[in-house]
XYZ file of C-alpha atoms in Angstrom:
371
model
C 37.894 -27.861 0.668
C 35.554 -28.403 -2.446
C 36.104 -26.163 -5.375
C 32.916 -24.570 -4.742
C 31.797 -23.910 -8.366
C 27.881 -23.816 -8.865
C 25.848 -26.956 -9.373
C 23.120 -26.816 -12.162
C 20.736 -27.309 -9.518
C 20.764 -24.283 -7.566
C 19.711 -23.918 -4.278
C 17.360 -21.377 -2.732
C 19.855 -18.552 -0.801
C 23.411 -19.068 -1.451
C 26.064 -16.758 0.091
C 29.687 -16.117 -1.399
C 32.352 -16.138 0.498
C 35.600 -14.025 -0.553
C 38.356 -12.357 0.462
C 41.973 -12.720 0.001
C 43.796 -15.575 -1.159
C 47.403 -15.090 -1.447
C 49.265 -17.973 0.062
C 52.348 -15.594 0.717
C 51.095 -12.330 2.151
C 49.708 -13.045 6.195
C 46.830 -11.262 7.793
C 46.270 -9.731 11.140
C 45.859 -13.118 12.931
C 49.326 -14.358 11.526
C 47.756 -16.684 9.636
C 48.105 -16.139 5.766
C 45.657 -14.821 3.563
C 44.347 -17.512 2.538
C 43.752 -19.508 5.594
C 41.909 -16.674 6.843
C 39.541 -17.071 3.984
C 39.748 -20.672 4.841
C 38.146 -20.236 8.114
C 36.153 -17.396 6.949
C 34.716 -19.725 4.607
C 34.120 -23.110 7.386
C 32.494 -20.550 9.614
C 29.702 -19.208 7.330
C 29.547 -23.500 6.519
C 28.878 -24.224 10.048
C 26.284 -21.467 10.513
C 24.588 -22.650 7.303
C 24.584 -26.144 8.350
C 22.790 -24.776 11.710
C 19.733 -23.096 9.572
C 19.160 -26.103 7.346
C 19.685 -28.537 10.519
C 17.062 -26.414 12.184
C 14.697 -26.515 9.159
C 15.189 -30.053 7.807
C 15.969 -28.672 4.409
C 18.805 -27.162 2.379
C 17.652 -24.074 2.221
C 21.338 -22.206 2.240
C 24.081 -22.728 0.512
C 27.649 -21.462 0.938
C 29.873 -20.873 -2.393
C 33.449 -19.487 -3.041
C 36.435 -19.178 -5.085
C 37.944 -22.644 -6.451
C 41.988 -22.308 -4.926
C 42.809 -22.315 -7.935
C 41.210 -19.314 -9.672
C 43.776 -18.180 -12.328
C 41.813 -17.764 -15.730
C 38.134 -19.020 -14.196
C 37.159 -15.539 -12.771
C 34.875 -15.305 -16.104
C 33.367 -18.389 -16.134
C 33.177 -19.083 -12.386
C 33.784 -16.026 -9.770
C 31.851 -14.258 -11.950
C 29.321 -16.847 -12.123
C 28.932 -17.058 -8.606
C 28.511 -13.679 -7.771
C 25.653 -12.952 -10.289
C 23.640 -15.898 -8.694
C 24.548 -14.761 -5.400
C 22.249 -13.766 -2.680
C 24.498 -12.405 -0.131
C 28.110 -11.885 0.168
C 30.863 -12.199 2.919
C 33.836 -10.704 2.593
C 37.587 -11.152 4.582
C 38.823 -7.282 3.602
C 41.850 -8.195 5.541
C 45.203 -6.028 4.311
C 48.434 -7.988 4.177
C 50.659 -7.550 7.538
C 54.132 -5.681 6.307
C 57.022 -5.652 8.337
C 58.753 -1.995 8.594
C 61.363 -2.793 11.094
C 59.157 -1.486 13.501
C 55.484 -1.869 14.343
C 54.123 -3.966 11.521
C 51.584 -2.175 9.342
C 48.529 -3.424 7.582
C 48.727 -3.009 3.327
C 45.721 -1.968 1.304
C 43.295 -4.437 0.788
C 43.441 -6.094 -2.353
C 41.948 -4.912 -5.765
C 40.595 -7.818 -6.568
C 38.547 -8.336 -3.421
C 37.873 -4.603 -3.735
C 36.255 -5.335 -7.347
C 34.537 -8.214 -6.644
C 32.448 -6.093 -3.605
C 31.999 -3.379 -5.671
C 30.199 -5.742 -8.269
C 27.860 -7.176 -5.821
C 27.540 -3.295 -4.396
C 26.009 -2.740 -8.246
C 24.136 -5.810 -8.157
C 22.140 -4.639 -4.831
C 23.722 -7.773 -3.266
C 23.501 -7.312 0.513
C 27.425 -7.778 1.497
C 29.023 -8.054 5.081
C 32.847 -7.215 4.869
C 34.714 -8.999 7.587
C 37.707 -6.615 9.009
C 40.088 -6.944 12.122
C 39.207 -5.127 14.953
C 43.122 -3.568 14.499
C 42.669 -2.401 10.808
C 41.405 0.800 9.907
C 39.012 0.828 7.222
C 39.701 1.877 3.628
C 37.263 5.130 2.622
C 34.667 3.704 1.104
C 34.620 0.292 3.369
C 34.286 2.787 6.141
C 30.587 4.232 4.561
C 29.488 0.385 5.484
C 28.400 -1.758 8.231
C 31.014 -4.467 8.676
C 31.619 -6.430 11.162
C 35.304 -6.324 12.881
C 36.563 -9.139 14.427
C 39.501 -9.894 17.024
C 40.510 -12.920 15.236
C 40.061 -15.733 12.465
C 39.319 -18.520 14.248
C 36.802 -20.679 13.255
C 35.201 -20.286 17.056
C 35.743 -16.650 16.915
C 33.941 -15.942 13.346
C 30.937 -17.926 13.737
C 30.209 -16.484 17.144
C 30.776 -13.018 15.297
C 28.920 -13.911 12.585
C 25.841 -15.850 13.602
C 23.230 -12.652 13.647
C 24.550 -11.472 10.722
C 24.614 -14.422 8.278
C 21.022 -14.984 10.061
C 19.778 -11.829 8.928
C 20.907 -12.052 5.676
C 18.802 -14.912 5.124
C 16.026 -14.457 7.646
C 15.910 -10.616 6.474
C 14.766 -9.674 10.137
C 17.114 -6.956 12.368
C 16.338 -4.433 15.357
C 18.800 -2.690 13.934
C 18.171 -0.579 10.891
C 21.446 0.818 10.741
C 23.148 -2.524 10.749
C 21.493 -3.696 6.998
C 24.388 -5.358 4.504
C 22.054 -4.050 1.808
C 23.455 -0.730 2.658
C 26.443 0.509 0.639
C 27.729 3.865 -0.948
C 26.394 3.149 -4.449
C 22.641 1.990 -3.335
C 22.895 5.265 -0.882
C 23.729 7.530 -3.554
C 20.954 6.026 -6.898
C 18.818 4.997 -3.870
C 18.770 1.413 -6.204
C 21.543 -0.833 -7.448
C 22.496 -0.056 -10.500
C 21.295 -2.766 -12.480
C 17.906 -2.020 -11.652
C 18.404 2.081 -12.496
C 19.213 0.306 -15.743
C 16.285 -0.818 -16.321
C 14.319 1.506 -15.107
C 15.724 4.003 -17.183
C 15.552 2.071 -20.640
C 12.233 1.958 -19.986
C 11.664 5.336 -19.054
C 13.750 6.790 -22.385
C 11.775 4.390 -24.723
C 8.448 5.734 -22.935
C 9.677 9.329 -23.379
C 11.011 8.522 -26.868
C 7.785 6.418 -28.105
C 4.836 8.712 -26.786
C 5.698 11.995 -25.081
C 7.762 13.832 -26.925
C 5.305 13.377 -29.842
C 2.423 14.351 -27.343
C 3.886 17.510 -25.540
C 5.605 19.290 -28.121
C 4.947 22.308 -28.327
C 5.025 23.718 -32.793
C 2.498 20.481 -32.790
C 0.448 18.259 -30.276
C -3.341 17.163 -29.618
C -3.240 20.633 -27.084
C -2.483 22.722 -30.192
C -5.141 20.973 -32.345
C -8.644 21.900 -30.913
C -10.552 22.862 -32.638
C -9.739 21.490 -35.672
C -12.276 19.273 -37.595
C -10.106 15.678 -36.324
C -10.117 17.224 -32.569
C -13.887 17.261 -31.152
C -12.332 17.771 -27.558
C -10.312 20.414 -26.169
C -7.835 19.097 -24.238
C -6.353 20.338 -20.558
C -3.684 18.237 -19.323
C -1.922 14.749 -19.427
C -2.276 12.512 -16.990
C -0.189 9.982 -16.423
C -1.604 7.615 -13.746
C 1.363 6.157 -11.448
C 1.132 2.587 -9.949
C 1.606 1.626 -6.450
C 3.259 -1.560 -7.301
C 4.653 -3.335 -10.759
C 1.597 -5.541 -10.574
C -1.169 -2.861 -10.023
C -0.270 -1.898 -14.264
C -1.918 -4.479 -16.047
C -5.479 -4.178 -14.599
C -5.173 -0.520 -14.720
C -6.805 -0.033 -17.622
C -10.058 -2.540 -16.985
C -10.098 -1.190 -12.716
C -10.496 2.868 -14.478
C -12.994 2.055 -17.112
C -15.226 0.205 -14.530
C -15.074 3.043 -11.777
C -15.875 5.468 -14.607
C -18.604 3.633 -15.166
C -19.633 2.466 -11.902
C -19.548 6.955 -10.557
C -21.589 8.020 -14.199
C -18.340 9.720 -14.860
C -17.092 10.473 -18.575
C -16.316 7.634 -20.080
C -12.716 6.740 -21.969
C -12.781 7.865 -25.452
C -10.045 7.479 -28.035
C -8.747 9.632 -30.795
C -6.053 9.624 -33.272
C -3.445 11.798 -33.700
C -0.931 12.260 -36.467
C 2.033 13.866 -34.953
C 4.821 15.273 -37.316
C 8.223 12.615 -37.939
C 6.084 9.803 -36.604
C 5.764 6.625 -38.726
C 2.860 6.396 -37.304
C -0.374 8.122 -35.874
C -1.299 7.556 -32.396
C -3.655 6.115 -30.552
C -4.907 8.230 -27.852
C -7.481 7.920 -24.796
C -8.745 10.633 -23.158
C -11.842 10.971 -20.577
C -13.270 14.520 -21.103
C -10.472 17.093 -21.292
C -7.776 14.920 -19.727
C -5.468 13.210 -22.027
C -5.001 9.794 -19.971
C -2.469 7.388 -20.369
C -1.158 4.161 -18.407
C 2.878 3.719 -18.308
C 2.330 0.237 -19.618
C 6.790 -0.250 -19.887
C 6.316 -0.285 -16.185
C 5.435 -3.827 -16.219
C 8.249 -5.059 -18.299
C 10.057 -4.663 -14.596
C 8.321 -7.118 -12.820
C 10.905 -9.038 -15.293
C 14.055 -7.696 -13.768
C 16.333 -10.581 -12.526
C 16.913 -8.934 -8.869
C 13.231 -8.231 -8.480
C 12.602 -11.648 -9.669
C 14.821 -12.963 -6.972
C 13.592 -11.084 -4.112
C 9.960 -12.134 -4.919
C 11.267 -15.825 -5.816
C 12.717 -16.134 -2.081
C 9.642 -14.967 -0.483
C 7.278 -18.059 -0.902
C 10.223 -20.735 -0.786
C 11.905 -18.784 2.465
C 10.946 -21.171 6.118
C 11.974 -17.971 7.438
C 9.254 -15.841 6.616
C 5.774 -15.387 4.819
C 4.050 -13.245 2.113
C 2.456 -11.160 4.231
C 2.713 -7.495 4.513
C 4.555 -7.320 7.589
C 7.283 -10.160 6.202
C 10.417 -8.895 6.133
C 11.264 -10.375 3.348
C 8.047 -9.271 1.941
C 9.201 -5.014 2.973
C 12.477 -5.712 1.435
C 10.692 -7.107 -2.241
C 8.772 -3.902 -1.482
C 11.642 -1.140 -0.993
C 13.171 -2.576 -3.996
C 9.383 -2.370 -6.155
C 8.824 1.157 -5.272
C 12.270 2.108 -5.923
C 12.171 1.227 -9.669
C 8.774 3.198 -9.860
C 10.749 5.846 -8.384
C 13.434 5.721 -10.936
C 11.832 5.432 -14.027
C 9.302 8.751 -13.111
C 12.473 9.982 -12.122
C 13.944 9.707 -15.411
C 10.914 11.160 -17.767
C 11.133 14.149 -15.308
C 14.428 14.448 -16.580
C 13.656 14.008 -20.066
C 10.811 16.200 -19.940
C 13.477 19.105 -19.477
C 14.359 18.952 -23.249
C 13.424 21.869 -25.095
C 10.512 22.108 -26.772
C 8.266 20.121 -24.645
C 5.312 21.560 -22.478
C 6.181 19.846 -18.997
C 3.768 21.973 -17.974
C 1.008 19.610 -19.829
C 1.872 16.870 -17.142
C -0.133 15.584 -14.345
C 1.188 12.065 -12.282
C -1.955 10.841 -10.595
C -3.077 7.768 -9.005
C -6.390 6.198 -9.937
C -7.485 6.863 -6.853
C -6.110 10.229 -7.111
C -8.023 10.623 -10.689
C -11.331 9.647 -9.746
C -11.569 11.684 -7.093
C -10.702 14.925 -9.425
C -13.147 13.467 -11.759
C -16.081 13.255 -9.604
């Protein structure tokens, strides 16, 4: 077995394999621990060597723990499952003897924490477990895939569909998706991604609309003072369909404005109280207007950046709409849009603000109120 530690030239879809390793403690199939990670580990190799063979390319790429992991876990395992694109796990407990019926043990916390991490990551993740075994809580809120055995035979004829759709991305089975796991089904987004999302959102919040909707002082308090020609309604907030649609916002609005005889985009400034600065302001008639320009700072997030990176480079699949590889860079697009007008809603609870003063429209949406 090769140490499996990451090249500097990294392939396009790798998959980590882990599980436990104790040489001591012995699994289900009486083999030990770590020969069951052993085979778990030639068995993903063989079906990877079968979708590169079939391709002509080395498209996937299998990685796992060096044997010899004491005091790499930061600088490797950790490594490894931070580039990785999927994840198969052996969640085998360790076979005690009682005197009577042997038992299975608990799985072990260190295989436990290294699935969580790629649950956080919004790494899609297949835990292996014998047929025999019953699942731990939360490995019970996932699809898995339980096995009668660790053979080598038995595990790649388990595992073929699977590992396939983890790289092809294509299932009949909606209910049997890896990317599925308690912490994506409760944020409805992995967790680094809500992280950016929401940095965004506070800054956003922090930045511009707390300044804009409060409510002792704000361009809605100011008409019709002599800086204020324009009495103002609302704040609209236009909402993108995608991360990509934010940058030609701006220039696709001004030229429908134009192009219907509507109101055109005026600016004004406004001096808001504690602010270093005053603001710049666009409004088109009464309607206070502004484009959630953070929103494209996402398109820089490193698991969106992988899902779009596979897309082009996959054999597998295409760019088009009904790709799906192409649905799953999608779910993952919308869900950050979700998140960070999640998050102002939130924000927009502190007291003091006028909520009330918000309007989330599409340009589409805006136009059409407009006209």
């Amino acid at each position: 077995m090769t140490s499996g530690v990451l090249s500097t030239r990294s392939p396009v879809f790798e998959i980590f394999v882990g599980g436990g390793m104790s040489p001591s403690s012995n699994g289900p199939s009486g083999l030990s621990l770590a020969a069951q990670l052993q085979n778990l580990i030639s068995a993903t190799q063989i079906i990877a060597e079968e979708i590169n063979e079939e391709l002509g390319a080395r498209f996937v790429q299998v990685t796992f723990p060096p044997r010899n992991a004491t005091g790499l876990i930061d600088e490797t395992i950790f490594e490894m499952l931070d580039n990785a694109d999927a994840g198969i796990f052996d969640m085998s407990g360790p076979v005690i003897a009682t005197g009577g019926a042997p038992v299975h043990g608990r799985v072990s916390p260190n295989v436990m924490y290294e699935l969580t991490w790629l649950h956080a990551l919004g790494t899609p993740t297949i835990p292996v477990i014998p047929e025999e075994q019953n699942s731990e809580f939360y490995l019970s809120q996932l699809y898995a895939r339980p096995v009668p055995d660790y053979t080598v035979d038995t595990l790649v004829g388990m595992l073929r569909t699977q590992i396939r759709y983890l790289v092809h991305g294509d299932s009949d089975n909606p209910a049997a998706d890896p990317h599925r796991n308690p912490i994506s089904k409760f944020y409805n987004l992995s967790i680094v991604d809500i992280a950016s999302s929401n940095g965004l959102a506070t800054g956003y919040y922090h930045n511009f609309l707390r300044y804009v909707l409060d409510t002792r002082d704000s361009p809605f308090l100011r008409y019709p003072n002599a800086d204020f020609a324009v009495e103002l309604s609302r704040l609209v907030i236009f909402r993108p369909e995608t991360i990509g649609e934010v940058e030609g916002m701006n220039a696709r609005l001004n030229n429908e404005l134009g192009r219907r005889g509507a109101p055109p985009v005026e600016t004004l400034l406004f001096e808001a109280p504690l602010h270093s600065r005053k603001l710049t302001l666009k409004h088109v008639g009464s309607s206070l207007i502004d484009i959630p320009t953070p929103i494209s700072s996402l398109a820089h997030s490193p698991r969106y950046r992988k899902a779009r990176r596979i897309i082009p480079r996959s054999p597998f699949g295409d760019s088009s709409e009904g790709s799906e590889l192409r649905k799953r860079k999608d779910k993952l697009e919308k869900s950050m849009i979700d998140s960070f007008f999640r998050v102002m809603d939130y924000l927009l609870e502190e007291p003091g603000l006028d909520g009330s003063r918000i309007h989330v429209r599409t340009i589409d949406e805006f136009l059409a109120e407009t006209a």
